[in-house]
mmCIF file of C-alpha atoms in Angstrom:
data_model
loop_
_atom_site.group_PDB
_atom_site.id
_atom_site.type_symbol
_atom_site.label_atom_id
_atom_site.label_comp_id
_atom_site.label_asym_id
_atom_site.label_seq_id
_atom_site.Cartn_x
_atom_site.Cartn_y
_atom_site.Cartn_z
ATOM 1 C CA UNK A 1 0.000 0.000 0.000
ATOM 2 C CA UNK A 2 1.263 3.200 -1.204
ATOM 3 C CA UNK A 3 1.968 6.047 1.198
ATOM 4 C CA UNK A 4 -0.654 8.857 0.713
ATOM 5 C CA UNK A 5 0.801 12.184 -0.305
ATOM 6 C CA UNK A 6 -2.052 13.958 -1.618
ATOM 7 C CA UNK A 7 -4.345 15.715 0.563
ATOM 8 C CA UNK A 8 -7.238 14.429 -1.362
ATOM 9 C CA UNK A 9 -6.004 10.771 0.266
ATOM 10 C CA UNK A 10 -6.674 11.690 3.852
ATOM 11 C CA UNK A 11 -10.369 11.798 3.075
ATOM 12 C CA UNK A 12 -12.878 13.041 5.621
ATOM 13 C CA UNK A 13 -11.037 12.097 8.824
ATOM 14 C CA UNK A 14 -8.014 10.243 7.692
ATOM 15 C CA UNK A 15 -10.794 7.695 7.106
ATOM 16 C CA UNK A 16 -8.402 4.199 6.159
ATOM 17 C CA UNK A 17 -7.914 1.187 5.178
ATOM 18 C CA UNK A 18 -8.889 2.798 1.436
ATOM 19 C CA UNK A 19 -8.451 1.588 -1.999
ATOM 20 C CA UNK A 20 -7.265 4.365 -3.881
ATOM 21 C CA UNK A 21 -7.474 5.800 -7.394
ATOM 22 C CA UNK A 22 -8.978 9.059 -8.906
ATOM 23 C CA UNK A 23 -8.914 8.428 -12.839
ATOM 24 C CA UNK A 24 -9.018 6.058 -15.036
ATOM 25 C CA UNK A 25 -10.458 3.947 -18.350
ATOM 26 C CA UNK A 26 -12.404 0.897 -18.546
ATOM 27 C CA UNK A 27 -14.104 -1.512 -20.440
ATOM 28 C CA UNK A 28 -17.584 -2.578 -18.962
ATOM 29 C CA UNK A 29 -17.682 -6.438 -18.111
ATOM 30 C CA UNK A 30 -21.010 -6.484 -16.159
ATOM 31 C CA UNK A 31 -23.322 -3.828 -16.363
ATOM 32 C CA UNK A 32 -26.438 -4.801 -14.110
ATOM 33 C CA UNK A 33 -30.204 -3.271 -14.118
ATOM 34 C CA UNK A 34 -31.294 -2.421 -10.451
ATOM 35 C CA UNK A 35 -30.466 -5.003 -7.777
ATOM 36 C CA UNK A 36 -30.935 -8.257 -10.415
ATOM 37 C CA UNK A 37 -31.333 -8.347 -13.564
ATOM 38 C CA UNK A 38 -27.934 -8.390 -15.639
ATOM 39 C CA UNK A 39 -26.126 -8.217 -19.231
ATOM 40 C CA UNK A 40 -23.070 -9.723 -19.690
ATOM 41 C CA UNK A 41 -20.855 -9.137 -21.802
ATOM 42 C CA UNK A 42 -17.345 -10.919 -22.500
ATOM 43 C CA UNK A 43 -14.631 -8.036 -21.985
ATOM 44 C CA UNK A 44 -12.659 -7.046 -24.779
ATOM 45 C CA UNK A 45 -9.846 -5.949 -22.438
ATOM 46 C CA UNK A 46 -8.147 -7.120 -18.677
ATOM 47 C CA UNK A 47 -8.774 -3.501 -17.498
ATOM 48 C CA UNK A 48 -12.246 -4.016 -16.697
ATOM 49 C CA UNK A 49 -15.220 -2.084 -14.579
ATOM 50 C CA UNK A 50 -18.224 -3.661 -12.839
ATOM 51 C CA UNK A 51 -20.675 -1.796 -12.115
ATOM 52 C CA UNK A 52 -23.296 -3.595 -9.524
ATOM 53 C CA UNK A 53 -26.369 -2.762 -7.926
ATOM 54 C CA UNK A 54 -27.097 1.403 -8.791
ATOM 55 C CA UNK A 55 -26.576 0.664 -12.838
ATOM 56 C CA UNK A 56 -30.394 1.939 -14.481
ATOM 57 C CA UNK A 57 -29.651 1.516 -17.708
ATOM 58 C CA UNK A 58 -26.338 -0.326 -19.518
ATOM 59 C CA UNK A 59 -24.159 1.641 -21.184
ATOM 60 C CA UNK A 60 -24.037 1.136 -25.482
ATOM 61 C CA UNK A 61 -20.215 1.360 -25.572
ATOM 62 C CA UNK A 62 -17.942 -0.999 -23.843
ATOM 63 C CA UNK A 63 -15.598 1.764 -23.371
ATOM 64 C CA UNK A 64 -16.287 3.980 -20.393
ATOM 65 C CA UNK A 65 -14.329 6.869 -18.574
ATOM 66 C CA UNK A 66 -14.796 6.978 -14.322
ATOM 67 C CA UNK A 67 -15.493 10.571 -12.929
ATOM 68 C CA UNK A 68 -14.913 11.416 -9.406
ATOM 69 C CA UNK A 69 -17.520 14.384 -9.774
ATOM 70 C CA UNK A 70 -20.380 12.223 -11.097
ATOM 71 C CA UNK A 71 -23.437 13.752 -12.720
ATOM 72 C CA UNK A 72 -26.960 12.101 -11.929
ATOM 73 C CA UNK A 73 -28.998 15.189 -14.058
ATOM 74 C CA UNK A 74 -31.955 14.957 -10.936
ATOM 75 C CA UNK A 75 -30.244 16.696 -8.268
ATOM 76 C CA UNK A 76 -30.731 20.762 -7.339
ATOM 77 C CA UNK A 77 -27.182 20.601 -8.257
ATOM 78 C CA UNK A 78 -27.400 19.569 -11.952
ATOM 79 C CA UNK A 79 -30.834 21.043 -12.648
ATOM 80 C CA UNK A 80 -29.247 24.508 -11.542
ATOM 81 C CA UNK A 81 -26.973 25.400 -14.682
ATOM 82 C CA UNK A 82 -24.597 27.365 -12.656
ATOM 83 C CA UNK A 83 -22.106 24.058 -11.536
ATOM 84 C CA UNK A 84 -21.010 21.099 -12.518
ATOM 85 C CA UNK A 85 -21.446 19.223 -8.834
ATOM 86 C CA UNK A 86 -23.565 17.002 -8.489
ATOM 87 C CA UNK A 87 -25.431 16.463 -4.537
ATOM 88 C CA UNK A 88 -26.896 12.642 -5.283
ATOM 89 C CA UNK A 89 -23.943 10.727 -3.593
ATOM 90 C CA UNK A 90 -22.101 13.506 -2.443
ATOM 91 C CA UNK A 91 -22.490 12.456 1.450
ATOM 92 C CA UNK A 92 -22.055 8.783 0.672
ATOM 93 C CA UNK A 93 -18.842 9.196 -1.439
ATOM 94 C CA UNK A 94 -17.211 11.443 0.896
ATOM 95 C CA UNK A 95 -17.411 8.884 3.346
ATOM 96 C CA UNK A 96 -15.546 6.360 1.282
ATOM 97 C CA UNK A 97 -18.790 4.356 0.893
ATOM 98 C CA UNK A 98 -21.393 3.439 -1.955
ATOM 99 C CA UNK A 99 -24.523 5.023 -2.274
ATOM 100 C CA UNK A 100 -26.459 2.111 -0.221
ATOM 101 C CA UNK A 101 -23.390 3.197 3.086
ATOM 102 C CA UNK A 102 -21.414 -0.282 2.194
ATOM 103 C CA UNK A 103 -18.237 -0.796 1.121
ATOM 104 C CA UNK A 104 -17.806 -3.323 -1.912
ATOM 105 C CA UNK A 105 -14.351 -3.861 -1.345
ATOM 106 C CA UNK A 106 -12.681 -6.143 1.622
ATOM 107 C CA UNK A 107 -9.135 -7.168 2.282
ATOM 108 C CA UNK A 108 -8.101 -10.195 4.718
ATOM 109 C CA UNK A 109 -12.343 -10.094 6.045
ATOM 110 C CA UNK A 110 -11.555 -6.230 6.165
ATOM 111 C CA UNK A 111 -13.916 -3.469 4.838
ATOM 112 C CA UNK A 112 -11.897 -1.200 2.742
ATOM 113 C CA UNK A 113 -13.151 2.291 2.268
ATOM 114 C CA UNK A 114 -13.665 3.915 -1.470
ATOM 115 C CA UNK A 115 -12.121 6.503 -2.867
ATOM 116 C CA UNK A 116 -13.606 9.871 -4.420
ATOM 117 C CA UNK A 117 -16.086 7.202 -5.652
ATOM 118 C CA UNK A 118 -13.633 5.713 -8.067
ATOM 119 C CA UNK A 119 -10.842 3.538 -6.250
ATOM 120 C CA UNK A 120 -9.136 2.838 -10.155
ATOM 121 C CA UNK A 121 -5.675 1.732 -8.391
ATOM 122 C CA UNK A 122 -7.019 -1.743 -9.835
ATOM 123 C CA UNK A 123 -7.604 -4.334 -12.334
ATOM 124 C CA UNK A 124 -11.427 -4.095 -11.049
ATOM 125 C CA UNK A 125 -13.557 -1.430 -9.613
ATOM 126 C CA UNK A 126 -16.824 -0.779 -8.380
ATOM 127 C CA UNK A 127 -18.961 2.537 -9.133
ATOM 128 C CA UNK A 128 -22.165 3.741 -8.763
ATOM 129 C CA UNK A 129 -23.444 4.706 -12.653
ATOM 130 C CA UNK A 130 -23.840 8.388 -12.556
ATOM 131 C CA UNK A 131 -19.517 8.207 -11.875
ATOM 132 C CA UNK A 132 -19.351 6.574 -15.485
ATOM 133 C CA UNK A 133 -18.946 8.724 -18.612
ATOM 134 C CA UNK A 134 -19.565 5.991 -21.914
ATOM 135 C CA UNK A 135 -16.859 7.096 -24.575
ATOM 136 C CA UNK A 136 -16.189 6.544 -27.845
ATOM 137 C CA UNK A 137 -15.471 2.691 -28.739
ATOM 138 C CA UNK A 138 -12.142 3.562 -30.775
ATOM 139 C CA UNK A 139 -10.835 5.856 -27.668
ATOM 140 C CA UNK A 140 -7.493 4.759 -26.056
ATOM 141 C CA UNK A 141 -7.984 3.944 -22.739
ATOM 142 C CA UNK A 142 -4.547 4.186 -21.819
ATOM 143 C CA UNK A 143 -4.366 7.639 -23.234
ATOM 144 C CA UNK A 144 -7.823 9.115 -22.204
ATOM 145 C CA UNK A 145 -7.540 8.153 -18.915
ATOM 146 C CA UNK A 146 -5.744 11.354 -18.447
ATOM 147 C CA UNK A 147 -9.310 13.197 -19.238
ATOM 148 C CA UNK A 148 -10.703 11.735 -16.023
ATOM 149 C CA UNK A 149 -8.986 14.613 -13.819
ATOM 150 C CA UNK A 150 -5.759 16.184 -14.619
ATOM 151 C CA UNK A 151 -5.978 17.624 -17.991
ATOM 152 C CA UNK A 152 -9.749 18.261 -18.126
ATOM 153 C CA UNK A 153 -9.036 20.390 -14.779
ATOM 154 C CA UNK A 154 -6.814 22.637 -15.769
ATOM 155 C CA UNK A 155 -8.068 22.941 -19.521
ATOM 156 C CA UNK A 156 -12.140 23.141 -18.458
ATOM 157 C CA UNK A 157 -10.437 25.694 -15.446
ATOM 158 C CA UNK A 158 -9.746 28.477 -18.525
ATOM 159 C CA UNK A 159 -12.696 27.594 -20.687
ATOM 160 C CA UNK A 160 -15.393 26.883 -18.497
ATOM 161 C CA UNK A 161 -14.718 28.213 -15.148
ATOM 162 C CA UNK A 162 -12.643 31.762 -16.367
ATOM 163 C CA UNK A 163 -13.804 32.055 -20.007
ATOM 164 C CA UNK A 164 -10.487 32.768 -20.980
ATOM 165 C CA UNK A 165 -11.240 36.348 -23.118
ATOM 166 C CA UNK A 166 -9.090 36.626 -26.676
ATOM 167 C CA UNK A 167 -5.952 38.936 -26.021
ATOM 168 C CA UNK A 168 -6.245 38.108 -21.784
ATOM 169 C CA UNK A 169 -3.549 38.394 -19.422
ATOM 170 C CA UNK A 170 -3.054 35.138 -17.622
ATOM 171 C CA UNK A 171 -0.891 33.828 -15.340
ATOM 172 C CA UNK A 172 -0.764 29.914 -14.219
ATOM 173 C CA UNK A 173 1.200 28.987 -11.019
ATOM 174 C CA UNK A 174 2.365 25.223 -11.146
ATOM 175 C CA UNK A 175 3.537 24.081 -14.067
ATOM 176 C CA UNK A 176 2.402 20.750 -13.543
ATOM 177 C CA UNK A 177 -0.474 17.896 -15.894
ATOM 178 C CA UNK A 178 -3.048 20.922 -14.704
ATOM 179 C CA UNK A 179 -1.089 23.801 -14.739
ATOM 180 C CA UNK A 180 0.259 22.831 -18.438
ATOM 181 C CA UNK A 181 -3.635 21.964 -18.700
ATOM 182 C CA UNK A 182 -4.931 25.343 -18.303
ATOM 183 C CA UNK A 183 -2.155 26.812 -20.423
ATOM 184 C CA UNK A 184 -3.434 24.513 -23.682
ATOM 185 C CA UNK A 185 -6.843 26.112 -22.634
ATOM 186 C CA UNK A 186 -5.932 29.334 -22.878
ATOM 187 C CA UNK A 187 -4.200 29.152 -26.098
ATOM 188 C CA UNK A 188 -7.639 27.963 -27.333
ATOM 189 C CA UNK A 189 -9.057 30.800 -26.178
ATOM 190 C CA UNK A 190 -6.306 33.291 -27.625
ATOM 191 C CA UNK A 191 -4.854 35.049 -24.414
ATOM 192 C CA UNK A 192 -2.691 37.326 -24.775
ATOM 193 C CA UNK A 193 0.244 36.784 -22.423
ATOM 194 C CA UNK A 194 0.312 33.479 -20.608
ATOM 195 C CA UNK A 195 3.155 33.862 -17.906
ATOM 196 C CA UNK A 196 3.772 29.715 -16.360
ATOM 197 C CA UNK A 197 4.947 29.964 -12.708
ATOM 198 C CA UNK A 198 6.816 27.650 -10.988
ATOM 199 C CA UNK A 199 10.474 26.784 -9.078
ATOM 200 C CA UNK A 200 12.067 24.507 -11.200
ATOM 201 C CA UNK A 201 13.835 25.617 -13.942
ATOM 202 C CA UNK A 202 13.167 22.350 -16.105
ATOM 203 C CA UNK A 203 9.808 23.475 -16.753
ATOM 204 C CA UNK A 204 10.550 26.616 -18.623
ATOM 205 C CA UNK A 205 10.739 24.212 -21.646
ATOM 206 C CA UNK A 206 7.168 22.286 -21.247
ATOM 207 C CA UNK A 207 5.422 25.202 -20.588
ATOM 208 C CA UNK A 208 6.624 26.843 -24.291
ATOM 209 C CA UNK A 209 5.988 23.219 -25.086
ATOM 210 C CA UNK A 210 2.297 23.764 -24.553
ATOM 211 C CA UNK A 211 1.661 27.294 -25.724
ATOM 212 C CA UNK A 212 3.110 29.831 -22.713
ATOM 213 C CA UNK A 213 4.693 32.952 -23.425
ATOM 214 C CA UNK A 214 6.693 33.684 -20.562
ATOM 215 C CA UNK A 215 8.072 31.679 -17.881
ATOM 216 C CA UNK A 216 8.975 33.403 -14.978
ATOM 217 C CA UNK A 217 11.291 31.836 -11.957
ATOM 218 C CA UNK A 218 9.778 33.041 -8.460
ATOM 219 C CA UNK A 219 13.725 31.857 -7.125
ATOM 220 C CA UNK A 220 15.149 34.042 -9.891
ATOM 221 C CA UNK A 221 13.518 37.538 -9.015
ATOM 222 C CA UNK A 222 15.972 39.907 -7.772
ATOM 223 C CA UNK A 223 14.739 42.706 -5.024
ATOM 224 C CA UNK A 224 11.083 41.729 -6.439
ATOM 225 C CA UNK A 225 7.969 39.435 -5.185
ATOM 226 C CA UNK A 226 6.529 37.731 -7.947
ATOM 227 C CA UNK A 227 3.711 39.642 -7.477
ATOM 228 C CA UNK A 228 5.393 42.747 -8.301
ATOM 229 C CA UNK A 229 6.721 41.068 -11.338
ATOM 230 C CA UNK A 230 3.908 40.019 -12.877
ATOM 231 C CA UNK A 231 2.144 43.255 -11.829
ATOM 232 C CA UNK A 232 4.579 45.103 -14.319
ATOM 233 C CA UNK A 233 4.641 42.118 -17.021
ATOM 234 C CA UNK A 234 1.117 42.920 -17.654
ATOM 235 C CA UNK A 235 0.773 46.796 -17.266
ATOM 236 C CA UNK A 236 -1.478 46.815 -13.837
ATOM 237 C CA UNK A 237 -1.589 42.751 -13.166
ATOM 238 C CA UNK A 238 -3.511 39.927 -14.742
ATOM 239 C CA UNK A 239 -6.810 39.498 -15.965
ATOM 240 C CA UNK A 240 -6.554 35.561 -14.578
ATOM 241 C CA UNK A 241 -4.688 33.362 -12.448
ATOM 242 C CA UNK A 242 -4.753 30.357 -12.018
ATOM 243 C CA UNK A 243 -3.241 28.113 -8.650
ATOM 244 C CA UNK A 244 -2.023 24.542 -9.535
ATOM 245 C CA UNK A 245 -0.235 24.150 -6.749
ATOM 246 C CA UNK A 246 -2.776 23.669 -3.254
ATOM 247 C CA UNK A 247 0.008 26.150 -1.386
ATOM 248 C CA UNK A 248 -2.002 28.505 0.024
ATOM 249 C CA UNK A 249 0.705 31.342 0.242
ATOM 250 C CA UNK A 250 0.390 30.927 -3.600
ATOM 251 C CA UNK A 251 -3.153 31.295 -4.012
ATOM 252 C CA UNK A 252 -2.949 34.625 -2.166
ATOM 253 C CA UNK A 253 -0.107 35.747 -4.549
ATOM 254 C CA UNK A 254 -2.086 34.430 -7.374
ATOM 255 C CA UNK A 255 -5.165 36.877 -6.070
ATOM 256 C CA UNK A 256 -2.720 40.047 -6.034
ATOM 257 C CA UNK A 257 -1.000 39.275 -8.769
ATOM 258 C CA UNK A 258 -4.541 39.949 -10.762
ATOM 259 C CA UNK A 259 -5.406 43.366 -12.096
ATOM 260 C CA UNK A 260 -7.705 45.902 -10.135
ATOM 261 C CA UNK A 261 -10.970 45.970 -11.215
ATOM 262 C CA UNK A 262 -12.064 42.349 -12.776
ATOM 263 C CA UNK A 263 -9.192 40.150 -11.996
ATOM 264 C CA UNK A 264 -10.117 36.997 -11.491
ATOM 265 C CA UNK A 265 -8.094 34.314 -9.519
ATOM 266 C CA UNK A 266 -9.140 30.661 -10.075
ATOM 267 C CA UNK A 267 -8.091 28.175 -7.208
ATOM 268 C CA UNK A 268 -7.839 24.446 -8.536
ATOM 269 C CA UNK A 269 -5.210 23.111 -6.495
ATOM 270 C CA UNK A 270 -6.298 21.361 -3.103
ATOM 271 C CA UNK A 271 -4.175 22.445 0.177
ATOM 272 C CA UNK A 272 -3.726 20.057 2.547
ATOM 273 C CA UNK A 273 -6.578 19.683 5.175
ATOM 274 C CA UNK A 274 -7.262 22.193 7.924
ATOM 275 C CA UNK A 275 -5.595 25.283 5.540
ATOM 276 C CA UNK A 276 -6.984 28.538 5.202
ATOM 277 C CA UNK A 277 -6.247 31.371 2.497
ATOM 278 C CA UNK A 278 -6.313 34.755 3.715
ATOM 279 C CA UNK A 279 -5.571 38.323 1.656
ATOM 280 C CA UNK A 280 -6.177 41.782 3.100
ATOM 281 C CA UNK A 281 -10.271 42.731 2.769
ATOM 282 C CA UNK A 282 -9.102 45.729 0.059
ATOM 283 C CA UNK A 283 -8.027 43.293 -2.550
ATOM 284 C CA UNK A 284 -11.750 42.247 -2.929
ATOM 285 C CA UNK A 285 -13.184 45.483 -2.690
ATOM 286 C CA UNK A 286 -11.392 46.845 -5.340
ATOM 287 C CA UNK A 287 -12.773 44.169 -7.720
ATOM 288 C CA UNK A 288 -10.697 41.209 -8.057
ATOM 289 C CA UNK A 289 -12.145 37.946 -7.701
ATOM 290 C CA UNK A 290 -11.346 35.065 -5.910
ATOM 291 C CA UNK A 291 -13.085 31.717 -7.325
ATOM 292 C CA UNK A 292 -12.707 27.747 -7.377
ATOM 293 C CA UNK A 293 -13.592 24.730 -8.878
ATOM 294 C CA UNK A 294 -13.550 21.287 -9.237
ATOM 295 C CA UNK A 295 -12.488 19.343 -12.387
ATOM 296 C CA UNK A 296 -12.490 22.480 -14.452
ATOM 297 C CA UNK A 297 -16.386 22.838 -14.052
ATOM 298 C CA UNK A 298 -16.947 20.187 -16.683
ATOM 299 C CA UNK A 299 -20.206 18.075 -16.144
ATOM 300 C CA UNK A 300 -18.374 14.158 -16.526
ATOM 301 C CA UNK A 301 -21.650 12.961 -18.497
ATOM 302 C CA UNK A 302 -22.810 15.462 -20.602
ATOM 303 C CA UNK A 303 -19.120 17.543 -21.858
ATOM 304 C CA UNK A 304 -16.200 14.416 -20.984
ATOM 305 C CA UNK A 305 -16.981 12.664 -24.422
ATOM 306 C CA UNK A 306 -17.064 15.756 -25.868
ATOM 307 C CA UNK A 307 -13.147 16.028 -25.336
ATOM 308 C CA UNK A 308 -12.730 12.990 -25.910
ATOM 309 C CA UNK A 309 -14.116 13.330 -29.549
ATOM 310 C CA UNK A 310 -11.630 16.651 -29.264
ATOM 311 C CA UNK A 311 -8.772 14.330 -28.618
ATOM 312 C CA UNK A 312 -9.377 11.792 -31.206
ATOM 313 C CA UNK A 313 -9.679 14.916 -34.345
ATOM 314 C CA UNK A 314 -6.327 16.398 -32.836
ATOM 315 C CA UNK A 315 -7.661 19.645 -31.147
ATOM 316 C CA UNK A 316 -6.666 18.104 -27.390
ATOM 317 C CA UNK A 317 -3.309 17.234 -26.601
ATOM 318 C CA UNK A 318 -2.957 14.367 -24.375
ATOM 319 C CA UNK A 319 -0.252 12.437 -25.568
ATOM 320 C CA UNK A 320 1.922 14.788 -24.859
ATOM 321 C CA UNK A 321 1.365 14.694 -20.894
ATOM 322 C CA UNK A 322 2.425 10.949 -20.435
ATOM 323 C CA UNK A 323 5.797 10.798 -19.920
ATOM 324 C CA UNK A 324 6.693 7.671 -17.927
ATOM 325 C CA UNK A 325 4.322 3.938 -18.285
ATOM 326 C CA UNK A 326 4.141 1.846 -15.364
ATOM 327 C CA UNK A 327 2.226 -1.902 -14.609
ATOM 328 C CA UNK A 328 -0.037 -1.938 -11.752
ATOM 329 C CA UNK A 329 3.071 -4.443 -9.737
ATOM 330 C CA UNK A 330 4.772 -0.818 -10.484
ATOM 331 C CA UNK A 331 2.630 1.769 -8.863
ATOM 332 C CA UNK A 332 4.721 2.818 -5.811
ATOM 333 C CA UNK A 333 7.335 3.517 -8.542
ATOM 334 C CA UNK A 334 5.324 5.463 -10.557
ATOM 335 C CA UNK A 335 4.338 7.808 -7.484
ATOM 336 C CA UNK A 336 7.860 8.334 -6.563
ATOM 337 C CA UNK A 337 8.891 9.161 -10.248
ATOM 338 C CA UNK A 338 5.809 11.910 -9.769
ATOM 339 C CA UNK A 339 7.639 13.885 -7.229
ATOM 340 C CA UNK A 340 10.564 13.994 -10.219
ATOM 341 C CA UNK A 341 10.664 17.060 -12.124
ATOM 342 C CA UNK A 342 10.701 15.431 -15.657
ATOM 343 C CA UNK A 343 7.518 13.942 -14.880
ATOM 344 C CA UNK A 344 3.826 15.431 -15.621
ATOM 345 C CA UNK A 345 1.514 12.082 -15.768
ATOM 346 C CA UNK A 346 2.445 8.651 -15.176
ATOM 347 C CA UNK A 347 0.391 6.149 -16.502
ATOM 348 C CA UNK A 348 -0.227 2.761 -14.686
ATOM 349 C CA UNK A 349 -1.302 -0.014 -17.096
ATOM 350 C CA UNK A 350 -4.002 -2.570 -14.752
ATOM 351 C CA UNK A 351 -3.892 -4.746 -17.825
ATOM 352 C CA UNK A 352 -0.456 -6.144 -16.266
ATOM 353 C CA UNK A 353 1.317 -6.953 -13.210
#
């Protein structure tokens, strides 16, 4: 069992034993209708999905996409048009459990706990429906896996969430899978300047990789804060920013560093529990804006195959993200190689040991 790192991990109250796992591809093996009636079907693949006792309807493509923010379509959430969360199993799925309050997985005669309604650190997993997005038949799961959080973050972040304007000021701190994520976003959108943020030098090059501008050094700065810096890149600060990085000293630069009057800051990354951001009360009253959300603000069921179909014509990198390919025997080796700096997304294969 890996170590958790992430903050996401600790879950509401460190809640543990848990089988973890936030993204990933399947293809459907069982799909069942209500509590007995079933269609099986024999699995093209050895990365497979069940999907057991909340299924209403089977899915018409045997390849399917898991979403930790699910999308039931019912809920005051969905009906509202203003976000892409969903309240049907919020309260169960925080608590590591499936909609009916059980667990479906056990180790040694142990309950184990889910995860962010997912748990895809496996060969099988176990989901209520409204968590699974059906996808085109000819998509690569090992490839469009990466739409399941990281990339559709970041990207949906400066589409969805900011609205990216043509000729915008931007400014993304973390030049990580959703940092780099919001960056292909906003070259989409045609910002103007798109200034990548981060400590190590190494990722000067996959930001211009992706579509930046500038990349500026926060270590480098000389008798400057790189909120002053970016304040005078962009004649009177940014028109966005964007935190990748959960830090919450960062999201507070990220606010300042945003022009007076309608900037807007967007917080994606998740700080570790029991943080709090703070800025002085002036910064809001003189107009900028400090917002957040959650896998870019894309609805899983109704936009996800939409980029997917963007992938598959060439308008969505992915590809280019995946730098390192791991078995499922290899995962603890993939998570260390993810606190390298050459790394953005390692892929672990299920279909393998």
């Amino acid at each position: 069992m890996y170590r958790c790192l992430h903050p996401l991990w600790q879950g509401p109250g460190g809640c543990f034993p848990r089988h973890l796992g936030t993204r990933g591809s399947w293809y459907c093996r069982v799909c069942w209708r209500g509590r007995h009636q079933r269609e099986a079907r024999r699995p093209r693949r050895c990365s497979l999905v069940c999907l057991i006792s909340y299924l209403t309807a089977c899915f018409k493509t045997d390849a399917n996409q898991t979403c930790s923010t699910p999308e039931c379509k019912e809920c005051k959430f969905c009906k509202s048009g203003k976000t892409n969360l969903c309240g049907k199993i919020r309260a169960t799925q925080g608590q590591g459990v499936m909609p009916d309050g059980t667990s479906r997985f056990k180790c040694k005669g142990k309950d184990l706990l889910h995860f962010m309604g997912t748990s895809t650190f496996s060969q099988y997993t176990v989901l209520a429906d409204i968590s699974v997005v059906a996808v085109q038949p000819d998509a690569p799961m090992d490839r469009t896996c990466l739409l399941g959080c990281g990339i559709t973050t970041g990207y949906g972040a400066a589409r969805i969430t900011a609205k990216v304007e043509e000729g915008s000021n931007i400014a993304v701190f973390g030049a990580g899978c959703v940092g780099l994520s919001v960056v292909q976003g906003a070259v989409v959108n045609k910002a103007g300047k798109i200034i990548v943020v981060d400590v190590n030098p190494a990722k000067a090059e996959w930001a211009k990789k992706f579509g930046a501008t500038d990349f500026v050094n926060p270590n480098d700065l000389k008798g400057q804060t790189i909120v002053e810096k970016l304040i005078e890149m962009t004649d009177g600060g940014c028109d966005y920013t964007f935190d990748c990085t959960g830090n919450v000293n960062v999201m507070r630069a990220a606010l300042e560093a945003c022009h007076k009057g309608w900037g807007e800051s967007i917080v994606i990354g998740v700080a570790a529990a029991g943080q709090e951001i703070s800025t002085r009360p002036f910064q809001l009253v003189t107009g900028r804006v400090w917002k957040g959300c959650a896998f870019g603000g894309v609805k899983g069921r109704t936009q996800l195959p939409g980029l997917v179909s963007d992938y598959l014509s060439g308008a969505l990198k992915v590809d280019e993200f995946i730098t390192h390919r791991k078995n499922l025997g290899e995962i603890n080796s993939a998570f260390e190689i993810m606190k390298q700096g050459d790394c953005i997304r390692a892929v672990v294969d299920a279909r393998t040991l």
